[in-house]
Amino acid sequence: MALLFGLFFLFLIMGMPVAFCMMCSAVLYCTVFGESINMVLTRTIAGPSSFTLMALAFFILAGNIMNNGGVTDQIFGFCKKAVGWIPGGLGHANVLASVIFAGMSGAAVADAGGLGAIEVKAMRDDGYDDEFSVAVTGASSIIGPIIPPSIPVVVYAVAASVSVGKLLIGGLIPGLVLALCMMVYIYFVSKKRHYPKHEFEGFPALGRSFVKSLPALLTPCIILGGILSGICTPTEASAVAVGYALILSLVSRNLSLKDLPRILDETILTTMSVLFIVGCANGFGYIITIAQLPQKMITLFANFITNRYTALLLINIFLLIVGMLMESLSALTLLTPILVPIAMSYGIDPIHFGIVMILNLMIGMLTPPVGMVLFVLSRMTPTPFEKICKAMMPFIGMCVIALIIIALVPPLVTFLPSVMMG
């Protein structure tokens, strides 16, 4: 194991992509210890060959269609009317829009890229500091992978062999807890800095905006309704979401058939990069399995740590550090087979642990040196990277508070799946 992970981190330090780090270290391990390289390659090829993982492509495609179809403008307009009258109004609208858009894209980068430009410009024009506007936009984007549909949830569910439907539903309340923590901070900072708020335009205006945005707002209901009613599986629901997003965008005439080749091209590139990581992680996981690393880790934990909360604390600290150093999907595919058996040995529900693990890694997307959301924001706005990182720190603190609450109160995750799916 020292050789396997030593090679992995050596290749990582050399700047090799994470997927190749996993594959090369696994092949070299087999060469040194006489294990079957063919088995590693077979597992790598078989990794992406999963019906459940088809949902990845469809969720990514649905998000791209929504982004290009002008749906984001309608969502933000409705959110502005709904909560714009609260101190820090556009900040709250920013978070609420991310909650709604989370039900369409399932990816933090898609949220930051799709809604981000609209939100930052609106907040800047309204008198908010550039750094605060960018920080709110970036922090709220990590709500996307928690509230269903969620690309990391699908990846975790496949790696941990748990129900995708239960895990998707389990993210609803934690996503709202995360949003609430951010909105509390936005409220007090806005009061202190005297940020503007808008007059409430009345329920008729709110109603008109709601009706205008209703087709977009129905997307999460269609996805979750299909899964909960048993009409379709999560994979089938993701395909329905693509069809609905396409109809919505074409009818509104914000998207034409000429745009589809470009959108499909973007989707294919994104999907293939994710599936390649999944495949390489599957081959790497084969080596971890034959070396019995999970069993050895469980024994090690059992010998030194008897309290489940202590174990959960150490795992959370470890994941926060990993999230700062590795891309989230790579870390998820690599670490899930190792950490889930450890968590289960302490009686931690794998559905609960999945949401905790994903939230940890999403926080890493807001932290340097590999915070993908930070890079998206720095390319999208003129705000320097260093100022974005500094402004993001208080929001990272609020995310950690939400993480602690969710980790210590498992029913926040497990209640809805147990009620709705048994």
Tab-separated table of C-alpha atoms in Angstrom:
chain	number	residue	atom	x	y	z
A	1	MET	CA	0.000	0.000	0.000
A	2	ALA	CA	2.910	2.351	0.681
A	3	LEU	CA	4.174	1.685	-2.843
A	4	LEU	CA	0.705	2.068	-4.416
A	5	PHE	CA	-0.164	5.369	-2.762
A	6	GLY	CA	3.453	6.570	-2.908
A	7	LEU	CA	3.398	6.186	-6.692
A	8	PHE	CA	-0.031	7.811	-6.880
A	9	PHE	CA	1.070	10.947	-5.009
A	10	LEU	CA	4.387	11.059	-6.853
A	11	PHE	CA	2.578	11.154	-10.197
A	12	LEU	CA	0.149	13.718	-8.772
A	13	ILE	CA	3.002	16.007	-7.690
A	14	MET	CA	4.510	15.639	-11.170
A	15	GLY	CA	1.324	17.172	-12.581
A	16	MET	CA	-0.159	14.047	-14.153
A	17	PRO	CA	-4.000	14.015	-14.411
A	18	VAL	CA	-5.612	12.168	-11.511
A	19	ALA	CA	-7.105	9.415	-13.705
A	20	PHE	CA	-3.670	8.594	-15.150
A	21	CYS	CA	-2.134	8.715	-11.651
A	22	MET	CA	-4.522	5.965	-10.543
A	23	MET	CA	-4.025	3.838	-13.658
A	24	CYS	CA	-0.217	4.095	-13.808
A	25	SER	CA	0.254	3.395	-10.094
A	26	ALA	CA	-2.056	0.346	-10.328
A	27	VAL	CA	-0.192	-1.050	-13.360
A	28	LEU	CA	3.222	-0.515	-11.721
A	29	TYR	CA	1.960	-2.195	-8.534
A	30	CYS	CA	0.911	-5.229	-10.592
A	31	THR	CA	4.315	-5.289	-12.320
A	32	VAL	CA	6.209	-5.257	-9.021
A	33	PHE	CA	4.043	-7.787	-7.146
A	34	GLY	CA	3.064	-10.059	-10.034
A	35	GLU	CA	-0.655	-9.285	-10.017
A	36	SER	CA	-2.743	-9.472	-13.188
A	37	ILE	CA	-2.565	-6.289	-15.256
A	38	ASN	CA	-5.337	-7.705	-17.442
A	39	MET	CA	-7.695	-7.671	-14.443
A	40	VAL	CA	-6.910	-4.013	-13.789
A	41	LEU	CA	-7.639	-3.142	-17.407
A	42	THR	CA	-10.812	-5.266	-17.404
A	43	ARG	CA	-12.084	-3.504	-14.273
A	44	THR	CA	-11.210	-0.124	-15.790
A	45	ILE	CA	-13.242	-0.844	-18.914
A	46	ALA	CA	-16.130	-2.307	-16.885
A	47	GLY	CA	-16.267	0.652	-14.477
A	48	PRO	CA	-18.259	3.060	-16.675
A	49	SER	CA	-20.447	0.223	-18.035
A	50	SER	CA	-23.265	0.838	-15.587
A	51	PHE	CA	-26.923	1.618	-16.294
A	52	THR	CA	-26.953	3.936	-13.279
A	53	LEU	CA	-24.025	5.962	-14.628
A	54	MET	CA	-26.046	6.783	-17.739
A	55	ALA	CA	-27.795	9.316	-15.494
A	56	LEU	CA	-24.554	11.324	-15.449
A	57	ALA	CA	-24.712	12.084	-19.160
A	58	PHE	CA	-28.403	12.973	-19.037
A	59	PHE	CA	-28.080	15.254	-15.977
A	60	ILE	CA	-25.114	17.029	-17.573
A	61	LEU	CA	-27.021	17.422	-20.850
A	62	ALA	CA	-30.137	18.717	-19.079
A	63	GLY	CA	-28.036	21.296	-17.215
A	64	ASN	CA	-26.330	22.436	-20.429
A	65	ILE	CA	-29.658	22.816	-22.216
A	66	MET	CA	-31.080	24.825	-19.300
A	67	ASN	CA	-27.973	27.035	-19.238
A	68	ASN	CA	-28.195	27.769	-22.950
A	69	GLY	CA	-31.985	28.015	-23.028
A	70	GLY	CA	-32.370	31.189	-20.978
A	71	VAL	CA	-33.996	29.375	-18.044
A	72	THR	CA	-31.498	30.889	-15.597
A	73	ASP	CA	-32.756	34.448	-16.246
A	74	GLN	CA	-36.321	33.440	-15.313
A	75	ILE	CA	-35.180	31.676	-12.150
A	76	PHE	CA	-33.127	34.616	-10.886
A	77	GLY	CA	-35.916	37.087	-11.718
A	78	PHE	CA	-38.406	35.107	-9.634
A	79	CYS	CA	-35.968	34.746	-6.719
A	80	LYS	CA	-35.287	38.494	-6.761
A	81	LYS	CA	-38.989	39.235	-6.349
A	82	ALA	CA	-39.435	36.517	-3.707
A	83	VAL	CA	-36.633	37.475	-1.288
A	84	GLY	CA	-35.232	40.762	-2.621
A	85	TRP	CA	-37.003	42.724	0.137
A	86	ILE	CA	-34.905	41.072	2.910
A	87	PRO	CA	-31.688	42.927	3.959
A	88	GLY	CA	-29.080	41.661	1.511
A	89	GLY	CA	-31.891	40.891	-0.916
A	90	LEU	CA	-29.883	39.980	-4.019
A	91	GLY	CA	-27.546	37.847	-1.902
A	92	HIS	CA	-30.542	35.832	-0.700
A	93	ALA	CA	-31.891	35.702	-4.261
A	94	ASN	CA	-28.492	34.359	-5.334
A	95	VAL	CA	-28.703	31.503	-2.809
A	96	LEU	CA	-32.377	30.757	-3.551
A	97	ALA	CA	-31.643	30.641	-7.288
A	98	SER	CA	-28.885	28.107	-6.609
A	99	VAL	CA	-31.330	25.983	-4.596
A	100	ILE	CA	-33.762	25.977	-7.528
A	101	PHE	CA	-31.076	25.499	-10.183
A	102	ALA	CA	-29.692	22.619	-8.109
A	103	GLY	CA	-32.782	20.698	-9.169
A	104	MET	CA	-31.688	20.979	-12.790
A	105	SER	CA	-27.919	20.795	-13.175
A	106	GLY	CA	-26.508	18.684	-10.306
A	107	ALA	CA	-23.056	20.244	-10.634
A	108	ALA	CA	-21.409	23.148	-8.794
A	109	VAL	CA	-19.428	24.268	-11.843
A	110	ALA	CA	-22.612	24.321	-13.964
A	111	ASP	CA	-24.318	26.479	-11.339
A	112	ALA	CA	-21.396	28.898	-11.056
A	113	GLY	CA	-21.027	29.079	-14.836
A	114	GLY	CA	-24.741	29.206	-15.672
A	115	LEU	CA	-26.144	31.536	-13.025
A	116	GLY	CA	-22.889	33.162	-11.959
A	117	ALA	CA	-22.491	35.852	-14.603
A	118	ILE	CA	-26.112	36.999	-14.192
A	119	GLU	CA	-25.924	37.045	-10.389
A	120	VAL	CA	-22.572	38.819	-10.059
A	121	LYS	CA	-23.564	41.544	-12.539
A	122	ALA	CA	-26.928	42.104	-10.821
A	123	MET	CA	-25.330	42.376	-7.380
A	124	ARG	CA	-22.563	44.667	-8.618
A	125	ASP	CA	-25.072	46.965	-10.330
A	126	ASP	CA	-27.085	47.073	-7.111
A	127	GLY	CA	-24.138	48.368	-5.063
A	128	TYR	CA	-22.644	45.209	-3.587
A	129	ASP	CA	-18.867	44.815	-3.301
A	130	ASP	CA	-17.336	42.750	-6.101
A	131	GLU	CA	-15.650	40.347	-3.676
A	132	PHE	CA	-18.851	39.734	-1.701
A	133	SER	CA	-20.894	39.225	-4.871
A	134	VAL	CA	-18.438	36.675	-6.240
A	135	ALA	CA	-18.139	34.888	-2.884
A	136	VAL	CA	-21.915	34.519	-2.514
A	137	THR	CA	-22.157	33.177	-6.057
A	138	GLY	CA	-19.361	30.665	-5.550
A	139	ALA	CA	-20.455	29.456	-2.127
A	140	SER	CA	-24.078	28.979	-3.151
A	141	SER	CA	-23.032	26.920	-6.182
A	142	ILE	CA	-22.013	23.947	-4.007
A	143	ILE	CA	-25.664	23.523	-3.026
A	144	GLY	CA	-26.150	22.056	-6.516
A	145	PRO	CA	-24.437	18.702	-5.850
A	146	ILE	CA	-26.328	18.235	-2.552
A	147	ILE	CA	-29.924	18.844	-3.667
A	148	PRO	CA	-31.138	16.332	-6.302
A	149	PRO	CA	-30.362	15.688	-9.071
A	150	SER	CA	-26.676	15.380	-8.266
A	151	ILE	CA	-23.770	14.050	-10.308
A	152	PRO	CA	-21.566	13.275	-7.244
A	153	VAL	CA	-24.491	11.404	-5.645
A	154	VAL	CA	-24.739	9.097	-8.658
A	155	VAL	CA	-20.981	8.451	-8.582
A	156	TYR	CA	-21.016	7.740	-4.830
A	157	ALA	CA	-24.085	5.486	-5.073
A	158	VAL	CA	-22.421	3.332	-7.740
A	159	ALA	CA	-19.114	3.141	-5.829
A	160	ALA	CA	-20.817	2.357	-2.494
A	161	SER	CA	-23.545	0.088	-3.943
A	162	VAL	CA	-26.379	2.014	-2.293
A	163	SER	CA	-29.751	3.224	-3.596
A	164	VAL	CA	-29.414	6.229	-5.901
A	165	GLY	CA	-33.025	7.223	-5.195
A	166	LYS	CA	-32.588	7.237	-1.406
A	167	LEU	CA	-29.352	9.189	-1.667
A	168	LEU	CA	-30.902	11.783	-3.986
A	169	ILE	CA	-33.840	12.326	-1.630
A	170	GLY	CA	-31.506	12.341	1.372
A	171	GLY	CA	-29.813	15.481	0.035
A	172	LEU	CA	-32.946	17.654	0.132
A	173	ILE	CA	-32.895	18.744	3.793
A	174	PRO	CA	-29.061	19.043	4.025
A	175	GLY	CA	-29.114	21.291	0.956
A	176	LEU	CA	-31.664	23.561	2.616
A	177	VAL	CA	-29.637	23.597	5.859
A	178	LEU	CA	-26.579	24.667	3.855
A	179	ALA	CA	-28.574	27.417	2.122
A	180	LEU	CA	-30.010	28.644	5.448
A	181	CYS	CA	-26.530	28.920	7.021
A	182	MET	CA	-25.354	31.046	4.093
A	183	MET	CA	-28.447	33.263	4.212
A	184	VAL	CA	-27.974	33.913	7.948
A	185	TYR	CA	-24.439	35.172	7.271
A	186	ILE	CA	-25.602	37.253	4.289
A	187	TYR	CA	-28.326	38.864	6.419
A	188	PHE	CA	-25.975	40.034	9.208
A	189	VAL	CA	-23.206	41.168	6.849
A	190	SER	CA	-25.728	43.105	4.746
A	191	LYS	CA	-27.136	44.832	7.838
A	192	LYS	CA	-23.610	45.767	8.951
A	193	ARG	CA	-22.483	47.042	5.538
A	194	HIS	CA	-25.855	48.637	4.692
A	195	TYR	CA	-26.283	46.745	1.452
A	196	PRO	CA	-29.478	47.680	-0.412
A	197	LYS	CA	-32.752	45.845	-0.338
A	198	HIS	CA	-35.698	46.157	-2.723
A	199	GLU	CA	-39.264	47.042	-1.907
A	200	PHE	CA	-41.666	44.129	-1.920
A	201	GLU	CA	-43.650	44.529	-5.149
A	202	GLY	CA	-46.718	42.762	-3.811
A	203	PHE	CA	-48.179	39.316	-4.241
A	204	PRO	CA	-49.661	40.009	-7.710
A	205	ALA	CA	-46.182	40.789	-9.119
A	206	LEU	CA	-44.736	37.769	-7.298
A	207	GLY	CA	-47.529	35.608	-8.689
A	208	ARG	CA	-46.890	36.774	-12.259
A	209	SER	CA	-43.183	36.067	-11.896
A	210	PHE	CA	-43.962	32.640	-10.440
A	211	VAL	CA	-46.275	31.766	-13.348
A	212	LYS	CA	-43.629	32.919	-15.843
A	213	SER	CA	-40.976	30.781	-14.116
A	214	LEU	CA	-43.274	27.832	-13.359
A	215	PRO	CA	-42.178	25.621	-16.279
A	216	ALA	CA	-38.547	25.875	-15.110
A	217	LEU	CA	-39.498	25.406	-11.451
A	218	LEU	CA	-41.338	22.181	-12.313
A	219	THR	CA	-38.129	20.442	-13.440
A	220	PRO	CA	-37.084	19.200	-9.959
A	221	CYS	CA	-40.681	18.134	-9.277
A	222	ILE	CA	-40.745	16.041	-12.449
A	223	ILE	CA	-37.421	14.380	-11.598
A	224	LEU	CA	-38.247	13.610	-7.955
A	225	GLY	CA	-41.902	12.866	-8.663
A	226	GLY	CA	-40.959	10.231	-11.208
A	227	ILE	CA	-38.498	8.574	-8.817
A	228	LEU	CA	-40.748	8.669	-5.728
A	229	SER	CA	-43.841	7.443	-7.554
A	230	GLY	CA	-41.961	4.497	-8.967
A	231	ILE	CA	-42.830	5.500	-12.519
A	232	CYS	CA	-39.147	5.651	-13.462
A	233	THR	CA	-35.686	4.937	-12.112
A	234	PRO	CA	-33.242	7.805	-11.434
A	235	THR	CA	-31.580	7.066	-14.787
A	236	GLU	CA	-34.892	7.176	-16.630
A	237	ALA	CA	-35.860	10.345	-14.730
A	238	SER	CA	-32.652	11.996	-15.941
A	239	ALA	CA	-33.625	11.192	-19.552
A	240	VAL	CA	-37.088	12.675	-18.937
A	241	ALA	CA	-35.382	15.812	-17.577
A	242	VAL	CA	-33.441	16.169	-20.840
A	243	GLY	CA	-36.617	15.889	-22.908
A	244	TYR	CA	-38.442	18.411	-20.722
A	245	ALA	CA	-35.492	20.866	-20.750
A	246	LEU	CA	-35.295	20.608	-24.531
A	247	ILE	CA	-39.022	21.247	-25.023
A	248	LEU	CA	-38.930	24.153	-22.557
A	249	SER	CA	-35.957	25.824	-24.261
A	250	LEU	CA	-37.255	25.319	-27.809
A	251	VAL	CA	-40.769	26.568	-27.003
A	252	SER	CA	-39.379	29.720	-25.361
A	253	ARG	CA	-37.252	30.235	-28.512
A	254	ASN	CA	-34.150	30.874	-26.436
A	255	LEU	CA	-32.598	27.800	-28.035
A	256	SER	CA	-32.618	26.594	-31.635
A	257	LEU	CA	-31.858	23.224	-33.160
A	258	LYS	CA	-28.636	24.716	-34.555
A	259	ASP	CA	-27.338	25.048	-30.974
A	260	LEU	CA	-27.758	21.337	-30.207
A	261	PRO	CA	-24.534	20.046	-31.834
A	262	ARG	CA	-22.468	22.453	-29.716
A	263	ILE	CA	-24.369	21.539	-26.529
A	264	LEU	CA	-24.016	17.820	-27.270
A	265	ASP	CA	-20.303	18.306	-27.910
A	266	GLU	CA	-19.873	20.024	-24.505
A	267	THR	CA	-21.867	17.269	-22.819
A	268	ILE	CA	-19.865	14.470	-24.438
A	269	LEU	CA	-16.544	16.015	-23.414
A	270	THR	CA	-17.662	16.523	-19.814
A	271	THR	CA	-19.259	13.084	-19.546
A	272	MET	CA	-16.279	11.246	-21.009
A	273	SER	CA	-13.857	12.966	-18.632
A	274	VAL	CA	-16.009	11.926	-15.656
A	275	LEU	CA	-16.455	8.348	-16.891
A	276	PHE	CA	-12.732	8.010	-17.589
A	277	ILE	CA	-12.039	8.950	-13.974
A	278	VAL	CA	-14.651	6.416	-12.819
A	279	GLY	CA	-13.069	3.699	-14.958
A	280	CYS	CA	-9.520	4.351	-13.741
A	281	ALA	CA	-10.759	4.512	-10.151
A	282	ASN	CA	-12.417	1.125	-10.643
A	283	GLY	CA	-9.103	-0.381	-11.767
A	284	PHE	CA	-7.310	1.275	-8.861
A	285	GLY	CA	-10.034	-0.019	-6.554
A	286	TYR	CA	-9.305	-3.586	-7.699
A	287	ILE	CA	-5.781	-3.276	-6.276
A	288	ILE	CA	-7.177	-1.843	-3.038
A	289	THR	CA	-9.583	-4.792	-2.808
A	290	ILE	CA	-7.025	-7.569	-3.369
A	291	ALA	CA	-4.691	-5.889	-0.875
A	292	GLN	CA	-7.607	-5.886	1.648
A	293	LEU	CA	-6.993	-2.249	2.528
A	294	PRO	CA	-10.580	-1.558	3.755
A	295	GLN	CA	-10.421	-4.529	6.145
A	296	LYS	CA	-7.020	-3.421	7.440
A	297	MET	CA	-8.249	0.140	7.912
A	298	ILE	CA	-11.307	-1.096	9.830
A	299	THR	CA	-9.047	-3.162	12.119
A	300	LEU	CA	-6.745	-0.172	12.650
A	301	PHE	CA	-9.642	2.131	13.512
A	302	ALA	CA	-11.210	-0.490	15.815
A	303	ASN	CA	-7.958	-0.916	17.734
A	304	PHE	CA	-7.443	2.775	18.421
A	305	ILE	CA	-10.844	4.492	18.075
A	306	THR	CA	-13.927	3.208	19.853
A	307	ASN	CA	-16.194	6.262	19.634
A	308	ARG	CA	-18.156	6.720	16.386
A	309	TYR	CA	-18.132	10.513	16.698
A	310	THR	CA	-14.348	10.552	17.056
A	311	ALA	CA	-14.085	8.364	13.968
A	312	LEU	CA	-16.496	10.614	12.065
A	313	LEU	CA	-14.530	13.703	13.132
A	314	LEU	CA	-11.243	12.240	11.876
A	315	ILE	CA	-12.833	11.166	8.577
A	316	ASN	CA	-14.312	14.659	8.116
A	317	ILE	CA	-10.959	16.353	8.739
A	318	PHE	CA	-9.299	13.950	6.315
A	319	LEU	CA	-11.935	14.620	3.628
A	320	LEU	CA	-11.681	18.395	4.043
A	321	ILE	CA	-7.922	18.159	3.445
A	322	VAL	CA	-8.407	15.821	0.470
A	323	GLY	CA	-11.010	18.205	-0.987
A	324	MET	CA	-8.408	20.981	-0.941
A	325	LEU	CA	-5.911	18.864	-2.893
A	326	MET	CA	-7.965	16.720	-5.290
A	327	GLU	CA	-10.790	17.176	-7.767
A	328	SER	CA	-14.015	16.099	-6.042
A	329	LEU	CA	-15.197	13.336	-8.399
A	330	SER	CA	-11.720	11.798	-8.466
A	331	ALA	CA	-11.574	11.802	-4.669
A	332	LEU	CA	-15.086	10.389	-4.464
A	333	THR	CA	-14.394	7.450	-6.747
A	334	LEU	CA	-11.045	6.747	-5.097
A	335	LEU	CA	-12.027	6.986	-1.427
A	336	THR	CA	-15.610	5.678	-1.302
A	337	PRO	CA	-14.645	1.967	-1.362
A	338	ILE	CA	-12.179	2.603	1.471
A	339	LEU	CA	-14.168	4.892	3.763
A	340	VAL	CA	-17.696	3.449	3.484
A	341	PRO	CA	-16.777	0.100	5.140
A	342	ILE	CA	-15.054	2.021	7.942
A	343	ALA	CA	-18.114	4.231	8.474
A	344	MET	CA	-20.437	1.214	8.459
A	345	SER	CA	-18.264	-0.561	11.027
A	346	TYR	CA	-19.168	2.267	13.441
A	347	GLY	CA	-22.870	1.978	12.648
A	348	ILE	CA	-22.949	5.058	10.410
A	349	ASP	CA	-25.656	4.793	7.747
A	350	PRO	CA	-24.083	4.752	4.244
A	351	ILE	CA	-26.781	7.167	2.968
A	352	HIS	CA	-25.976	9.633	5.749
A	353	PHE	CA	-22.247	9.151	5.235
A	354	GLY	CA	-22.606	9.730	1.495
A	355	ILE	CA	-24.103	13.206	1.921
A	356	VAL	CA	-21.478	14.078	4.566
A	357	MET	CA	-18.681	12.884	2.286
A	358	ILE	CA	-20.001	14.774	-0.746
A	359	LEU	CA	-20.444	17.998	1.246
A	360	ASN	CA	-16.861	17.722	2.525
A	361	LEU	CA	-15.520	17.419	-0.996
A	362	MET	CA	-17.772	20.218	-2.279
A	363	ILE	CA	-16.302	22.574	0.328
A	364	GLY	CA	-12.954	21.696	-1.241
A	365	MET	CA	-14.213	23.244	-4.488
A	366	LEU	CA	-14.186	26.612	-2.688
A	367	THR	CA	-10.611	26.300	-1.400
A	368	PRO	CA	-7.254	26.643	-3.159
A	369	PRO	CA	-5.177	25.126	-4.667
A	370	VAL	CA	-7.615	23.059	-6.791
A	371	GLY	CA	-10.975	24.710	-6.063
A	372	MET	CA	-12.727	24.410	-9.429
A	373	VAL	CA	-15.415	26.955	-8.518
A	374	LEU	CA	-12.710	29.521	-7.707
A	375	PHE	CA	-11.187	29.077	-11.153
A	376	VAL	CA	-14.577	29.444	-12.854
A	377	LEU	CA	-15.268	32.664	-10.939
A	378	SER	CA	-11.810	34.114	-11.630
A	379	ARG	CA	-12.264	33.514	-15.384
A	380	MET	CA	-15.806	34.874	-15.352
A	381	THR	CA	-15.160	38.095	-13.375
A	382	PRO	CA	-12.367	40.682	-13.196
A	383	THR	CA	-11.940	40.051	-9.440
A	384	PRO	CA	-8.390	38.789	-8.677
A	385	PHE	CA	-8.086	35.164	-7.582
A	386	GLU	CA	-6.516	36.136	-4.228
A	387	LYS	CA	-9.415	38.463	-3.341
A	388	ILE	CA	-11.954	35.769	-4.254
A	389	CYS	CA	-10.190	33.318	-1.904
A	390	LYS	CA	-10.158	35.856	0.940
A	391	ALA	CA	-13.835	36.768	0.504
A	392	MET	CA	-14.761	33.078	0.394
A	393	MET	CA	-13.355	32.302	3.878
A	394	PRO	CA	-16.456	33.321	5.924
A	395	PHE	CA	-18.690	31.296	3.611
A	396	ILE	CA	-16.417	28.281	3.993
A	397	GLY	CA	-16.867	28.721	7.749
A	398	MET	CA	-20.663	28.670	7.352
A	399	CYS	CA	-20.394	25.573	5.156
A	400	VAL	CA	-18.368	23.847	7.875
A	401	ILE	CA	-21.040	24.756	10.458
A	402	ALA	CA	-23.671	23.207	8.176
A	403	LEU	CA	-21.440	20.151	7.756
A	404	ILE	CA	-21.146	19.711	11.537
A	405	ILE	CA	-24.932	19.964	11.959
A	406	ILE	CA	-25.583	17.427	9.198
A	407	ALA	CA	-22.878	15.039	10.456
A	408	LEU	CA	-24.177	15.098	14.051
A	409	VAL	CA	-27.883	14.831	13.167
A	410	PRO	CA	-28.290	11.808	10.831
A	411	PRO	CA	-32.127	12.130	10.580
A	412	LEU	CA	-31.603	15.302	8.524
A	413	VAL	CA	-30.425	12.911	5.789
A	414	THR	CA	-32.175	9.630	6.562
A	415	PHE	CA	-35.683	10.820	7.515
A	416	LEU	CA	-37.073	11.600	4.039
A	417	PRO	CA	-35.684	8.447	2.339
A	418	SER	CA	-37.089	6.246	5.131
A	419	VAL	CA	-40.526	7.870	4.886
A	420	MET	CA	-40.763	8.099	1.112
A	421	MET	CA	-38.952	4.936	0.007
A	422	GLY	CA	-39.066	2.698	3.095
